[in-house]
GROMACS .gro file of C-alpha atoms in nm:
model
  288
    1MET     CA    1   0.711   0.750   1.134
    2ASN     CA    2   0.653   1.076   0.899
    3THR     CA    3   0.275   1.026   0.930
    4VAL     CA    4   0.280   1.048   1.330
    5LEU     CA    5   0.518   1.307   1.371
    6GLY     CA    6   0.307   1.516   1.108
    7PHE     CA    7   0.022   1.477   1.305
    8VAL     CA    8   0.180   1.561   1.628
    9PHE     CA    9   0.310   1.872   1.453
   10LEU     CA   10  -0.007   1.948   1.339
   11LEU     CA   11  -0.210   1.899   1.673
   12ALA     CA   12   0.097   2.120   1.810
   13MET     CA   13   0.044   2.419   1.587
   14VAL     CA   14  -0.306   2.396   1.567
   15PHE     CA   15  -0.370   2.405   1.957
   16GLY     CA   16  -0.047   2.601   2.002
   17GLY     CA   17  -0.195   2.919   1.747
   18TYR     CA   18  -0.528   2.890   1.994
   19THR     CA   19  -0.343   2.919   2.326
   20ILE     CA   20  -0.128   3.181   2.208
   21ALA     CA   21  -0.421   3.377   2.071
   22GLY     CA   22  -0.591   3.345   2.386
   23GLY     CA   23  -0.834   3.060   2.361
   24LYS     CA   24  -0.913   2.851   2.658
   25PHE     CA   25  -0.883   2.455   2.668
   26GLY     CA   26  -1.180   2.423   2.937
   27ILE     CA   27  -1.493   2.414   2.681
   28ILE     CA   28  -1.297   2.191   2.450
   29ALA     CA   29  -1.188   1.939   2.700
   30HIS     CA   30  -1.503   1.913   2.807
   31SER     CA   31  -1.711   1.882   2.479
   32LEU     CA   32  -1.459   1.649   2.301
   33PRO     CA   33  -1.559   1.335   2.454
   34TYR     CA   34  -1.920   1.371   2.356
   35GLU     CA   35  -1.841   1.520   1.989
   36MET     CA   36  -1.570   1.246   1.941
   37MET     CA   37  -1.795   0.990   2.025
   38MET     CA   38  -2.076   1.099   1.797
   39ILE     CA   39  -1.830   1.208   1.521
   40GLY     CA   40  -1.625   0.904   1.549
   41GLY     CA   41  -1.909   0.671   1.644
   42ALA     CA   42  -2.087   0.795   1.312
   43ALA     CA   43  -1.779   0.763   1.109
   44ILE     CA   44  -1.702   0.431   1.175
   45GLY     CA   45  -2.098   0.294   1.136
   46SER     CA   46  -2.077   0.437   0.789
   47PHE     CA   47  -1.788   0.263   0.731
   48LEU     CA   48  -1.877  -0.059   0.837
   49MET     CA   49  -2.204  -0.020   0.637
   50ALA     CA   50  -2.028   0.077   0.313
   51ASN     CA   51  -1.803  -0.221   0.315
   52SER     CA   52  -1.775  -0.612   0.351
   53MET     CA   53  -1.608  -0.764   0.649
   54HIS     CA   54  -1.324  -0.821   0.404
   55ASP     CA   55  -1.240  -0.491   0.302
   56VAL     CA   56  -1.282  -0.379   0.683
   57LYS     CA   57  -0.994  -0.607   0.775
   58HIS     CA   58  -0.809  -0.491   0.466
   59THR     CA   59  -0.842  -0.134   0.583
   60LEU     CA   60  -0.727  -0.206   0.922
   61ALA     CA   61  -0.455  -0.381   0.784
   62GLY     CA   62  -0.348  -0.045   0.592
   63PHE     CA   63  -0.313   0.160   0.913
   64GLY     CA   64  -0.022  -0.048   1.001
   65LYS     CA   65   0.131  -0.017   0.653
   66ILE     CA   66   0.104   0.333   0.668
   67LEU     CA   67   0.297   0.317   1.018
   68LYS     CA   68   0.522   0.060   0.867
   69GLY     CA   69   0.592   0.206   0.522
   70PRO     CA   70   0.663   0.029   0.193
   71ARG     CA   71   0.749  -0.332   0.226
   72PHE     CA   72   1.024  -0.326  -0.070
   73ARG     CA   73   1.395  -0.158  -0.024
   74LYS     CA   74   1.665  -0.139  -0.255
   75GLU     CA   75   1.807  -0.469  -0.168
   76ASP     CA   76   1.448  -0.651  -0.209
   77TYR     CA   77   1.465  -0.532  -0.573
   78THR     CA   78   1.835  -0.649  -0.623
   79SER     CA   79   1.706  -0.982  -0.466
   80ILE     CA   80   1.380  -0.995  -0.714
   81LEU     CA   81   1.578  -0.922  -1.018
   82SER     CA   82   1.855  -1.192  -0.887
   83LEU     CA   83   1.571  -1.500  -0.837
   84LEU     CA   84   1.441  -1.409  -1.207
   85TYR     CA   85   1.814  -1.392  -1.354
   86HIS     CA   86   1.842  -1.756  -1.247
   87PHE     CA   87   1.509  -1.857  -1.372
   88VAL     CA   88   1.554  -1.678  -1.731
   89ARG     CA   89   1.914  -1.814  -1.736
   90LEU     CA   90   1.805  -2.164  -1.668
   91ALA     CA   91   1.521  -2.163  -1.896
   92GLN     CA   92   1.717  -2.046  -2.168
   93THR     CA   93   2.020  -2.284  -2.133
   94LYS     CA   94   1.812  -2.571  -2.017
   95GLY     CA   95   1.473  -2.553  -2.158
   96ALA     CA   96   1.129  -2.417  -1.987
   97MET     CA   97   1.070  -2.750  -1.822
   98ALA     CA   98   1.392  -2.735  -1.591
   99LEU     CA   99   1.196  -2.466  -1.421
  100GLU     CA  100   0.895  -2.704  -1.316
  101PRO     CA  101   1.049  -2.818  -0.966
  102HIS     CA  102   1.062  -2.449  -0.859
  103ILE     CA  103   0.739  -2.333  -1.001
  104GLU     CA  104   0.537  -2.625  -0.909
  105ARG     CA  105   0.664  -2.655  -0.563
  106PRO     CA  106   0.841  -2.284  -0.469
  107GLU     CA  107   0.817  -2.363  -0.116
  108GLU     CA  108   1.079  -2.656  -0.156
  109SER     CA  109   1.254  -2.468  -0.453
  110PRO     CA  110   1.625  -2.386  -0.354
  111ALA     CA  111   1.589  -2.106  -0.543
  112PHE     CA  112   1.314  -1.956  -0.346
  113ALA     CA  113   1.472  -2.075  -0.098
  114LYS     CA  114   1.752  -1.818  -0.085
  115PHE     CA  115   1.492  -1.538  -0.126
  116PRO     CA  116   1.268  -1.631   0.176
  117LYS     CA  117   1.081  -1.251   0.098
  118ILE     CA  118   1.006  -1.339  -0.210
  119ARG     CA  119   0.896  -1.685  -0.124
  120ASP     CA  120   0.652  -1.555   0.145
  121ASP     CA  121   0.502  -1.277  -0.058
  122HIS     CA  122   0.180  -1.427  -0.232
  123HIS     CA  123   0.160  -1.191  -0.502
  124ALA     CA  124   0.526  -1.214  -0.608
  125THR     CA  125   0.559  -1.607  -0.597
  126VAL     CA  126   0.231  -1.623  -0.785
  127LEU     CA  127   0.316  -1.429  -1.073
  128ILE     CA  128   0.638  -1.567  -1.089
  129CYS     CA  129   0.496  -1.959  -1.111
  130ASP     CA  130   0.183  -1.887  -1.320
  131TYR     CA  131   0.376  -1.702  -1.600
  132LEU     CA  132   0.687  -1.935  -1.606
  133ARG     CA  133   0.404  -2.205  -1.589
  134MET     CA  134   0.252  -2.030  -1.926
  135VAL     CA  135   0.598  -2.010  -2.070
  136GLY     CA  136   0.608  -2.440  -2.037
  137MET     CA  137   0.290  -2.473  -2.179
  138ASN     CA  138   0.416  -2.300  -2.480
  139ALA     CA  139   0.221  -2.016  -2.440
  140ASP     CA  140   0.523  -1.818  -2.526
  141ASP     CA  141   0.368  -1.485  -2.733
  142PRO     CA  142   0.533  -1.205  -2.545
  143HIS     CA  143   0.211  -0.947  -2.647
  144GLN     CA  144  -0.031  -1.180  -2.523
  145ILE     CA  145   0.161  -1.258  -2.206
  146GLU     CA  146   0.249  -0.900  -2.153
  147ASP     CA  147  -0.134  -0.808  -2.164
  148THR     CA  148  -0.251  -1.082  -1.953
  149MET     CA  149   0.019  -0.972  -1.653
  150ALA     CA  150  -0.080  -0.619  -1.708
  151ARG     CA  151  -0.445  -0.690  -1.628
  152GLU     CA  152  -0.342  -0.894  -1.340
  153LEU     CA  153  -0.131  -0.631  -1.215
  154LYS     CA  154  -0.422  -0.366  -1.257
  155LYS     CA  155  -0.619  -0.567  -1.062
  156ILE     CA  156  -0.400  -0.664  -0.778
  157ARG     CA  157  -0.337  -0.237  -0.770
  158GLU     CA  158  -0.717  -0.187  -0.720
  159GLU     CA  159  -0.780  -0.480  -0.457
  160GLU     CA  160  -0.495  -0.294  -0.240
  161MET     CA  161  -0.602   0.060  -0.320
  162HIS     CA  162  -0.937  -0.020  -0.182
  163PRO     CA  163  -0.820   0.052   0.142
  164SER     CA  164  -0.741   0.386   0.026
  165HIS     CA  165  -1.051   0.483  -0.093
  166ALA     CA  166  -1.223   0.356   0.187
  167MET     CA  167  -1.042   0.629   0.430
  168GLN     CA  168  -1.074   0.906   0.165
  169ASN     CA  169  -1.467   0.847   0.182
  170MET     CA  170  -1.482   0.876   0.561
  171ALA     CA  171  -1.246   1.159   0.524
  172ASP     CA  172  -1.492   1.317   0.259
  173ALA     CA  173  -1.783   1.257   0.528
  174LEU     CA  174  -1.591   1.363   0.831
  175PRO     CA  175  -1.694   1.733   0.789
  176ALA     CA  176  -2.056   1.663   0.710
  177LEU     CA  177  -2.063   1.449   1.037
  178GLY     CA  178  -1.885   1.707   1.246
  179ILE     CA  179  -2.203   1.966   1.127
  180VAL     CA  180  -2.461   1.641   1.241
  181ALA     CA  181  -2.281   1.722   1.600
  182ALA     CA  182  -2.285   2.085   1.582
  183VAL     CA  183  -2.634   2.063   1.468
  184LEU     CA  184  -2.715   1.871   1.780
  185GLY     CA  185  -2.510   2.123   2.030
  186VAL     CA  186  -2.760   2.392   1.867
  187ILE     CA  187  -3.045   2.204   1.930
  188LYS     CA  188  -2.964   2.136   2.284
  189THR     CA  189  -2.834   2.484   2.308
  190MET     CA  190  -3.213   2.609   2.181
  191ALA     CA  191  -3.378   2.379   2.465
  192ALA     CA  192  -3.166   2.602   2.714
  193ILE     CA  193  -3.270   2.966   2.569
  194ASP     CA  194  -3.365   3.075   2.917
  195GLN     CA  195  -3.020   3.028   3.070
  196PRO     CA  196  -2.805   3.351   3.107
  197PRO     CA  197  -2.584   3.418   2.830
  198ALA     CA  198  -2.271   3.304   2.982
  199VAL     CA  199  -2.412   2.928   2.989
  200LEU     CA  200  -2.568   2.973   2.603
  201GLY     CA  201  -2.218   3.084   2.525
  202GLY     CA  202  -2.035   2.817   2.660
  203MET     CA  203  -2.337   2.534   2.492
  204ILE     CA  204  -2.260   2.700   2.159
  205GLY     CA  205  -1.880   2.701   2.185
  206GLY     CA  206  -1.926   2.345   2.277
  207ALA     CA  207  -2.154   2.243   1.975
  208LEU     CA  208  -1.888   2.424   1.771
  209VAL     CA  209  -1.647   2.187   1.913
  210GLY     CA  210  -1.815   1.945   1.668
  211THR     CA  211  -1.750   2.113   1.329
  212PHE     CA  212  -1.391   2.163   1.416
  213LEU     CA  213  -1.319   1.817   1.527
  214GLY     CA  214  -1.484   1.704   1.191
  215VAL     CA  215  -1.311   1.948   0.969
  216LEU     CA  216  -0.984   1.833   1.173
  217LEU     CA  217  -0.989   1.480   1.152
  218ALA     CA  218  -1.095   1.498   0.814
  219TYR     CA  219  -0.828   1.727   0.644
  220GLY     CA  220  -0.529   1.653   0.913
  221LEU     CA  221  -0.572   1.313   0.989
  222MET     CA  222  -0.831   1.075   0.723
  223GLY     CA  223  -0.702   1.260   0.392
  224PRO     CA  224  -0.375   1.274   0.464
  225MET     CA  225  -0.349   0.905   0.560
  226ALA     CA  226  -0.543   0.790   0.247
  227ALA     CA  227  -0.292   0.956   0.047
  228ARG     CA  228  -0.001   0.813   0.197
  229LEU     CA  229  -0.163   0.471   0.162
  230LYS     CA  230  -0.192   0.538  -0.192
  231GLY     CA  231   0.152   0.621  -0.248
  232ILE     CA  232   0.273   0.317  -0.084
  233VAL     CA  233   0.036   0.085  -0.306
  234GLU     CA  234   0.148   0.264  -0.586
  235GLU     CA  235   0.536   0.221  -0.505
  236GLU     CA  236   0.493  -0.103  -0.406
  237ALA     CA  237   0.295  -0.204  -0.765
  238SER     CA  238   0.626  -0.116  -0.932
  239TYR     CA  239   0.791  -0.428  -0.772
  240TYR     CA  240   0.554  -0.666  -0.969
  241GLU     CA  241   0.590  -0.419  -1.270
  242VAL     CA  242   0.940  -0.549  -1.250
  243ILE     CA  243   0.834  -0.896  -1.278
  244ARG     CA  244   0.648  -0.854  -1.559
  245ALA     CA  245   0.922  -0.660  -1.747
  246VAL     CA  246   1.174  -0.931  -1.688
  247ILE     CA  247   0.944  -1.257  -1.790
  248VAL     CA  248   0.842  -1.020  -2.132
  249ALA     CA  249   1.170  -0.953  -2.201
  250HIS     CA  250   1.318  -1.309  -2.162
  251LEU     CA  251   0.996  -1.361  -2.443
  252HIS     CA  252   1.094  -1.143  -2.616
  253GLY     CA  253   1.432  -1.333  -2.671
  254ASN     CA  254   1.674  -1.135  -2.467
  255ALA     CA  255   1.963  -1.252  -2.303
  256PRO     CA  256   1.924  -1.302  -1.929
  257GLN     CA  257   2.146  -0.980  -1.840
  258VAL     CA  258   1.918  -0.824  -2.065
  259SER     CA  259   1.589  -0.918  -1.966
  260VAL     CA  260   1.703  -0.829  -1.620
  261GLU     CA  261   1.860  -0.499  -1.713
  262THR     CA  262   1.503  -0.438  -1.865
  263GLY     CA  263   1.331  -0.535  -1.523
  264ARG     CA  264   1.598  -0.275  -1.316
  265LYS     CA  265   1.478   0.017  -1.528
  266VAL     CA  266   1.120  -0.060  -1.430
  267ALA     CA  267   1.232   0.014  -1.042
  268PRO     CA  268   1.183   0.312  -0.888
  269SER     CA  269   1.451   0.571  -0.921
  270GLY     CA  270   1.515   0.573  -0.600
  271LEU     CA  271   1.525   0.217  -0.503
  272MET     CA  272   1.691   0.103  -0.819
  273PRO     CA  273   2.010  -0.061  -0.807
  274SER     CA  274   2.289   0.042  -0.983
  275PHE     CA  275   2.455  -0.143  -1.315
  276GLN     CA  276   2.755  -0.217  -1.080
  277GLU     CA  277   2.536  -0.329  -0.803
  278MET     CA  278   2.334  -0.530  -1.017
  279GLU     CA  279   2.616  -0.720  -1.178
  280ALA     CA  280   2.806  -0.755  -0.859
  281ALA     CA  281   2.474  -0.940  -0.698
  282LEU     CA  282   2.440  -1.160  -1.024
  283GLN     CA  283   2.838  -1.262  -1.002
  284GLU     CA  284   2.792  -1.370  -0.641
  285LEU     CA  285   2.480  -1.558  -0.713
  286THR     CA  286   2.502  -1.904  -0.618
  287ILE     CA  287   2.181  -2.154  -0.628
  288THR     CA  288   2.247  -2.502  -0.605
   0.00000   0.00000   0.00000
């Protein structure tokens, strides 16, 4: 929502200032559709050339993520910590083999069923099940597990960051594409050099709309959207870091409460449940 409000405010200030200064919208309104066709079409074509179809779909999904904002709220961190507490406590009291029904068939697990948002999150489910399965296979070196999880989380973060990079590349290209549209407008003007100055002035003004539009779209829309998406991906990455922190702390031989507290400290400050909130959630945790 902030992205939409910010862009509306930007347009209001830019065109409001232009109007107050005595600018007229006639030439902009006349040239805008053609300039937008050239600049927008060139940007989309360049984007399609530079990305695979999978990346194109991923980037389009990124626009939706920008509008919705980060997926995880404070209660989601409480949920993931509660689920992990259940698993590490189960592993400590009954052994790693007691986790097998949950990690082999998470869609049938009563533990995952209590937290459907976690169960439906592919990355979270795979991280939990894969690394708890490795623990059951006696791969219990905490340093090795931590290193392996860190590499996988880095890979996930880089993959999720690709739409942001694609948007930023488009933002970097838009000013130059605006110049391309402006040059075409100048060529058109030079072909009509025999026209009166008033006509030539309007044609030059129309050509400059291309430069204006390219710069505005680059620094007023695509650049901020790329930065916003990057921030969302980085914030969501903290959610998966919580999983790594709890599992590694468990492998170091810590008590379930200590492992969960270690993971809680990894959560972003604004989303981190307090110690008292977490303790209350764990006391209310009942999984049959």
